[in-house]
Amino acid sequence: MATAAGGLGALLAFTGQDSPLRGPFVLFFLLAAPAAAIAAALTGLDPLGRAVASLAGAVAVDMLVAQVLLATHQWSVRGGLVAVSAFSALVLLLVAVRRWRGRSPGRQGW
């Protein structure tokens, strides 16, 4: 359900649809996508610590993306969504590659 809500928010923003649900779903996507990616990378923590660290990391990623876009005078909603999506996809890809190679941080004590 959460994936559908985040995906719907990103879809509404990318297509430019005017909907009262666009704002809340986009904000949910901006928090959930990087939080899920960071949580996947933090396998050595307990569940509560993992949730807190991933949410804090998601807020930090969102603020960093916004600051870079504002500093370069390239601010747009779509640009921010693309940057956050790219970051999340890259982190998830790196986690998948590390697990595929058998170098999970939980087994090495990272």
Short mmCIF file of N, CA and C in Angstrom, two decimals:
data_model
loop_
_atom_site.label_atom_id
_atom_site.label_comp_id
_atom_site.label_asym_id
_atom_site.label_seq_id
_atom_site.Cartn_x
_atom_site.Cartn_y
_atom_site.Cartn_z
N MET A 1 0.82 -1.18 0.00
CA MET A 1 0.00 0.00 0.00
C MET A 1 0.87 1.26 0.00
N ALA A 2 1.94 1.21 0.79
CA ALA A 2 2.83 2.37 0.85
C ALA A 2 3.54 2.58 -0.49
N THR A 3 3.92 1.50 -1.13
CA THR A 3 4.57 1.62 -2.44
C THR A 3 3.61 2.21 -3.46
N ALA A 4 2.36 1.81 -3.41
CA ALA A 4 1.37 2.35 -4.34
C ALA A 4 1.14 3.83 -4.09
N ALA A 5 1.09 4.25 -2.83
CA ALA A 5 0.88 5.67 -2.52
C ALA A 5 2.07 6.50 -2.99
N GLY A 6 3.28 6.03 -2.73
CA GLY A 6 4.46 6.75 -3.18
C GLY A 6 4.56 6.78 -4.69
N GLY A 7 4.29 5.65 -5.33
CA GLY A 7 4.33 5.61 -6.79
C GLY A 7 3.28 6.50 -7.42
N LEU A 8 2.10 6.54 -6.83
CA LEU A 8 1.05 7.42 -7.33
C LEU A 8 1.44 8.89 -7.20
N GLY A 9 2.06 9.24 -6.09
CA GLY A 9 2.51 10.62 -5.91
C GLY A 9 3.56 11.01 -6.93
N ALA A 10 4.52 10.13 -7.17
CA ALA A 10 5.55 10.42 -8.17
C ALA A 10 4.94 10.50 -9.56
N LEU A 11 4.00 9.61 -9.86
CA LEU A 11 3.34 9.61 -11.16
C LEU A 11 2.54 10.90 -11.37
N LEU A 12 1.80 11.32 -10.35
CA LEU A 12 1.04 12.56 -10.47
C LEU A 12 1.94 13.77 -10.68
N ALA A 13 3.09 13.80 -10.01
CA ALA A 13 4.00 14.93 -10.15
C ALA A 13 4.70 14.92 -11.51
N PHE A 14 5.10 13.74 -11.97
CA PHE A 14 5.80 13.67 -13.25
C PHE A 14 4.88 13.99 -14.43
N THR A 15 3.60 13.62 -14.31
CA THR A 15 2.68 13.89 -15.41
C THR A 15 2.04 15.27 -15.32
N GLY A 16 2.21 15.96 -14.18
CA GLY A 16 1.67 17.29 -14.05
C GLY A 16 0.19 17.35 -13.78
N GLN A 17 -0.39 16.28 -13.28
CA GLN A 17 -1.83 16.23 -13.00
C GLN A 17 -2.15 17.08 -11.77
N ASP A 18 -3.23 17.85 -11.85
CA ASP A 18 -3.69 18.62 -10.71
C ASP A 18 -4.71 17.79 -9.94
N SER A 19 -4.33 17.43 -8.74
CA SER A 19 -5.18 16.60 -7.89
C SER A 19 -4.95 17.03 -6.45
N PRO A 20 -5.98 16.99 -5.62
CA PRO A 20 -5.77 17.32 -4.21
C PRO A 20 -4.89 16.30 -3.48
N LEU A 21 -4.74 15.12 -4.04
CA LEU A 21 -3.90 14.09 -3.42
C LEU A 21 -2.44 14.18 -3.84
N ARG A 22 -2.13 15.01 -4.81
CA ARG A 22 -0.78 15.10 -5.33
C ARG A 22 0.22 15.52 -4.25
N GLY A 23 -0.08 16.55 -3.50
CA GLY A 23 0.84 17.06 -2.48
C GLY A 23 1.17 16.04 -1.40
N PRO A 24 0.17 15.46 -0.75
CA PRO A 24 0.49 14.47 0.30
C PRO A 24 1.22 13.24 -0.23
N PHE A 25 0.83 12.77 -1.41
CA PHE A 25 1.49 11.58 -1.94
C PHE A 25 2.93 11.87 -2.37
N VAL A 26 3.18 13.06 -2.90
CA VAL A 26 4.56 13.42 -3.27
C VAL A 26 5.42 13.55 -2.02
N LEU A 27 4.89 14.19 -0.97
CA LEU A 27 5.65 14.29 0.27
C LEU A 27 5.93 12.92 0.87
N PHE A 28 4.95 12.02 0.78
CA PHE A 28 5.17 10.66 1.25
C PHE A 28 6.28 9.98 0.46
N PHE A 29 6.27 10.16 -0.86
CA PHE A 29 7.31 9.57 -1.71
C PHE A 29 8.68 10.14 -1.35
N LEU A 30 8.74 11.45 -1.13
CA LEU A 30 10.03 12.09 -0.83
C LEU A 30 10.61 11.61 0.49
N LEU A 31 9.79 11.17 1.41
CA LEU A 31 10.30 10.60 2.66
C LEU A 31 10.50 9.09 2.57
N ALA A 32 9.57 8.40 1.92
CA ALA A 32 9.61 6.94 1.94
C ALA A 32 10.69 6.35 1.04
N ALA A 33 10.92 6.92 -0.12
CA ALA A 33 11.90 6.32 -1.05
C ALA A 33 13.32 6.33 -0.49
N PRO A 34 13.86 7.49 -0.05
CA PRO A 34 15.21 7.42 0.51
C PRO A 34 15.26 6.68 1.85
N ALA A 35 14.18 6.74 2.64
CA ALA A 35 14.18 6.02 3.91
C ALA A 35 14.25 4.51 3.68
N ALA A 36 13.53 4.03 2.70
CA ALA A 36 13.58 2.59 2.40
C ALA A 36 14.95 2.18 1.89
N ALA A 37 15.55 3.02 1.08
CA ALA A 37 16.88 2.70 0.56
C ALA A 37 17.93 2.70 1.67
N ILE A 38 17.86 3.68 2.55
CA ILE A 38 18.82 3.75 3.65
C ILE A 38 18.58 2.60 4.62
N ALA A 39 17.33 2.26 4.89
CA ALA A 39 17.03 1.14 5.79
C ALA A 39 17.55 -0.18 5.23
N ALA A 40 17.50 -0.34 3.91
CA ALA A 40 18.02 -1.57 3.31
C ALA A 40 19.53 -1.67 3.49
N ALA A 41 20.20 -0.53 3.54
CA ALA A 41 21.66 -0.54 3.70
C ALA A 41 22.08 -0.74 5.16
N LEU A 42 21.21 -0.43 6.10
CA LEU A 42 21.55 -0.53 7.53
C LEU A 42 21.06 -1.84 8.12
N THR A 43 21.65 -2.93 7.72
CA THR A 43 21.19 -4.24 8.18
C THR A 43 21.70 -4.59 9.57
N GLY A 44 22.70 -3.93 10.06
CA GLY A 44 23.28 -4.30 11.35
C GLY A 44 22.60 -3.68 12.55
N LEU A 45 21.63 -2.79 12.36
CA LEU A 45 20.99 -2.12 13.48
C LEU A 45 19.72 -2.84 13.90
N ASP A 46 19.30 -2.57 15.15
CA ASP A 46 18.01 -3.09 15.59
C ASP A 46 16.90 -2.32 14.87
N PRO A 47 15.67 -2.83 14.84
CA PRO A 47 14.60 -2.22 14.04
C PRO A 47 14.30 -0.76 14.39
N LEU A 48 14.27 -0.41 15.68
CA LEU A 48 13.96 0.97 16.05
C LEU A 48 15.08 1.91 15.63
N GLY A 49 16.31 1.52 15.86
CA GLY A 49 17.44 2.35 15.44
C GLY A 49 17.51 2.49 13.94
N ARG A 50 17.18 1.42 13.24
CA ARG A 50 17.16 1.46 11.78
C ARG A 50 16.10 2.42 11.26
N ALA A 51 14.92 2.41 11.87
CA ALA A 51 13.84 3.30 11.46
C ALA A 51 14.20 4.76 11.71
N VAL A 52 14.75 5.04 12.89
CA VAL A 52 15.12 6.42 13.22
C VAL A 52 16.24 6.91 12.31
N ALA A 53 17.25 6.09 12.10
CA ALA A 53 18.37 6.50 11.25
C ALA A 53 17.94 6.67 9.80
N SER A 54 17.06 5.80 9.31
CA SER A 54 16.63 5.91 7.92
C SER A 54 15.74 7.13 7.70
N LEU A 55 14.88 7.45 8.65
CA LEU A 55 14.06 8.66 8.52
C LEU A 55 14.90 9.92 8.61
N ALA A 56 15.86 9.94 9.51
CA ALA A 56 16.76 11.10 9.60
C ALA A 56 17.59 11.23 8.32
N GLY A 57 18.04 10.12 7.79
CA GLY A 57 18.79 10.16 6.53
C GLY A 57 17.93 10.62 5.38
N ALA A 58 16.66 10.23 5.36
CA ALA A 58 15.76 10.66 4.29
C ALA A 58 15.53 12.16 4.33
N VAL A 59 15.34 12.70 5.53
CA VAL A 59 15.18 14.15 5.66
C VAL A 59 16.45 14.87 5.22
N ALA A 60 17.61 14.33 5.60
CA ALA A 60 18.88 14.94 5.20
C ALA A 60 19.06 14.90 3.68
N VAL A 61 18.71 13.80 3.05
CA VAL A 61 18.82 13.69 1.58
C VAL A 61 17.90 14.70 0.91
N ASP A 62 16.66 14.80 1.39
CA ASP A 62 15.71 15.75 0.81
C ASP A 62 16.20 17.19 0.95
N MET A 63 16.74 17.53 2.12
CA MET A 63 17.23 18.89 2.31
C MET A 63 18.46 19.16 1.46
N LEU A 64 19.34 18.18 1.31
CA LEU A 64 20.52 18.35 0.48
C LEU A 64 20.14 18.54 -0.99
N VAL A 65 19.18 17.76 -1.47
CA VAL A 65 18.71 17.90 -2.85
C VAL A 65 18.10 19.28 -3.06
N ALA A 66 17.26 19.72 -2.12
CA ALA A 66 16.65 21.04 -2.24
C ALA A 66 17.70 22.15 -2.23
N GLN A 67 18.68 22.03 -1.37
CA GLN A 67 19.72 23.06 -1.28
C GLN A 67 20.55 23.12 -2.56
N VAL A 68 20.90 21.98 -3.10
CA VAL A 68 21.69 21.97 -4.34
C VAL A 68 20.88 22.54 -5.50
N LEU A 69 19.60 22.17 -5.60
CA LEU A 69 18.77 22.70 -6.68
C LEU A 69 18.57 24.20 -6.54
N LEU A 70 18.39 24.68 -5.33
CA LEU A 70 18.22 26.13 -5.13
C LEU A 70 19.52 26.88 -5.38
N ALA A 71 20.64 26.32 -4.96
CA ALA A 71 21.92 27.00 -5.15
C ALA A 71 22.31 27.10 -6.62
N THR A 72 21.89 26.12 -7.42
CA THR A 72 22.22 26.15 -8.84
C THR A 72 21.11 26.78 -9.68
N HIS A 73 20.09 27.33 -9.02
CA HIS A 73 18.96 27.98 -9.70
C HIS A 73 18.27 27.03 -10.68
N GLN A 74 18.14 25.77 -10.29
CA GLN A 74 17.50 24.76 -11.12
C GLN A 74 16.28 24.15 -10.43
N TRP A 75 15.68 24.88 -9.48
CA TRP A 75 14.62 24.30 -8.67
C TRP A 75 13.39 23.98 -9.51
N SER A 76 12.91 22.77 -9.36
CA SER A 76 11.63 22.33 -9.90
C SER A 76 11.20 21.10 -9.13
N VAL A 77 9.91 20.88 -9.08
CA VAL A 77 9.39 19.70 -8.38
C VAL A 77 9.88 18.43 -9.07
N ARG A 78 9.79 18.43 -10.38
CA ARG A 78 10.23 17.24 -11.12
C ARG A 78 11.73 16.99 -10.94
N GLY A 79 12.52 18.05 -10.93
CA GLY A 79 13.96 17.89 -10.73
C GLY A 79 14.27 17.29 -9.37
N GLY A 80 13.56 17.74 -8.34
CA GLY A 80 13.75 17.19 -7.01
C GLY A 80 13.34 15.73 -6.93
N LEU A 81 12.23 15.40 -7.57
CA LEU A 81 11.79 14.00 -7.59
C LEU A 81 12.77 13.11 -8.33
N VAL A 82 13.30 13.62 -9.43
CA VAL A 82 14.28 12.83 -10.19
C VAL A 82 15.53 12.60 -9.35
N ALA A 83 16.00 13.64 -8.67
CA ALA A 83 17.23 13.51 -7.88
C ALA A 83 17.02 12.54 -6.71
N VAL A 84 15.90 12.65 -6.01
CA VAL A 84 15.63 11.75 -4.89
C VAL A 84 15.43 10.32 -5.39
N SER A 85 14.74 10.17 -6.50
CA SER A 85 14.55 8.84 -7.08
C SER A 85 15.87 8.22 -7.51
N ALA A 86 16.73 9.02 -8.12
CA ALA A 86 18.03 8.53 -8.56
C ALA A 86 18.89 8.10 -7.36
N PHE A 87 18.88 8.91 -6.30
CA PHE A 87 19.64 8.54 -5.11
C PHE A 87 19.13 7.23 -4.52
N SER A 88 17.81 7.13 -4.38
CA SER A 88 17.22 5.92 -3.79
C SER A 88 17.51 4.69 -4.64
N ALA A 89 17.37 4.82 -5.95
CA ALA A 89 17.64 3.69 -6.84
C ALA A 89 19.11 3.28 -6.78
N LEU A 90 20.01 4.26 -6.72
CA LEU A 90 21.44 3.96 -6.66
C LEU A 90 21.79 3.22 -5.37
N VAL A 91 21.26 3.68 -4.25
CA VAL A 91 21.54 3.02 -2.98
C VAL A 91 20.97 1.60 -2.97
N LEU A 92 19.76 1.43 -3.46
CA LEU A 92 19.18 0.08 -3.52
C LEU A 92 19.96 -0.83 -4.46
N LEU A 93 20.45 -0.28 -5.57
CA LEU A 93 21.26 -1.07 -6.48
C LEU A 93 22.57 -1.49 -5.84
N LEU A 94 23.22 -0.58 -5.12
CA LEU A 94 24.47 -0.92 -4.44
C LEU A 94 24.25 -1.98 -3.36
N VAL A 95 23.15 -1.88 -2.63
CA VAL A 95 22.83 -2.90 -1.62
C VAL A 95 22.60 -4.25 -2.28
N ALA A 96 21.88 -4.26 -3.39
CA ALA A 96 21.61 -5.52 -4.08
C ALA A 96 22.89 -6.14 -4.62
N VAL A 97 23.77 -5.34 -5.16
CA VAL A 97 25.05 -5.85 -5.67
C VAL A 97 25.89 -6.40 -4.53
N ARG A 98 25.92 -5.69 -3.40
CA ARG A 98 26.71 -6.16 -2.27
C ARG A 98 26.17 -7.48 -1.73
N ARG A 99 24.85 -7.62 -1.67
CA ARG A 99 24.26 -8.87 -1.20
C ARG A 99 24.46 -10.00 -2.21
N TRP A 100 24.40 -9.67 -3.48
CA TRP A 100 24.61 -10.68 -4.51
C TRP A 100 26.02 -11.23 -4.45
N ARG A 101 26.98 -10.39 -4.13
CA ARG A 101 28.37 -10.84 -4.01
C ARG A 101 28.66 -11.52 -2.69
N GLY A 102 27.68 -11.52 -1.78
CA GLY A 102 27.87 -12.18 -0.50
C GLY A 102 28.62 -11.35 0.51
N ARG A 103 28.58 -10.02 0.33
CA ARG A 103 29.30 -9.14 1.25
C ARG A 103 28.31 -8.33 2.08
N SER A 104 27.37 -9.02 2.68
CA SER A 104 26.36 -8.35 3.50
C SER A 104 27.03 -7.77 4.73
N PRO A 105 26.70 -6.53 5.12
CA PRO A 105 27.33 -5.93 6.28
C PRO A 105 27.01 -6.67 7.58
N GLY A 106 25.89 -7.36 7.63
CA GLY A 106 25.54 -8.10 8.85
C GLY A 106 26.51 -9.24 9.11
N ARG A 107 27.06 -9.84 8.08
CA ARG A 107 27.98 -10.97 8.26
C ARG A 107 29.41 -10.52 8.54
N GLN A 108 29.76 -9.32 8.17
CA GLN A 108 31.12 -8.86 8.37
C GLN A 108 31.24 -7.95 9.60
N GLY A 109 30.10 -7.62 10.22
CA GLY A 109 30.15 -6.82 11.42
C GLY A 109 30.34 -5.34 11.17
N TRP A 110 29.88 -4.85 10.04
CA TRP A 110 30.04 -3.41 9.76
C TRP A 110 29.16 -2.63 10.64
#
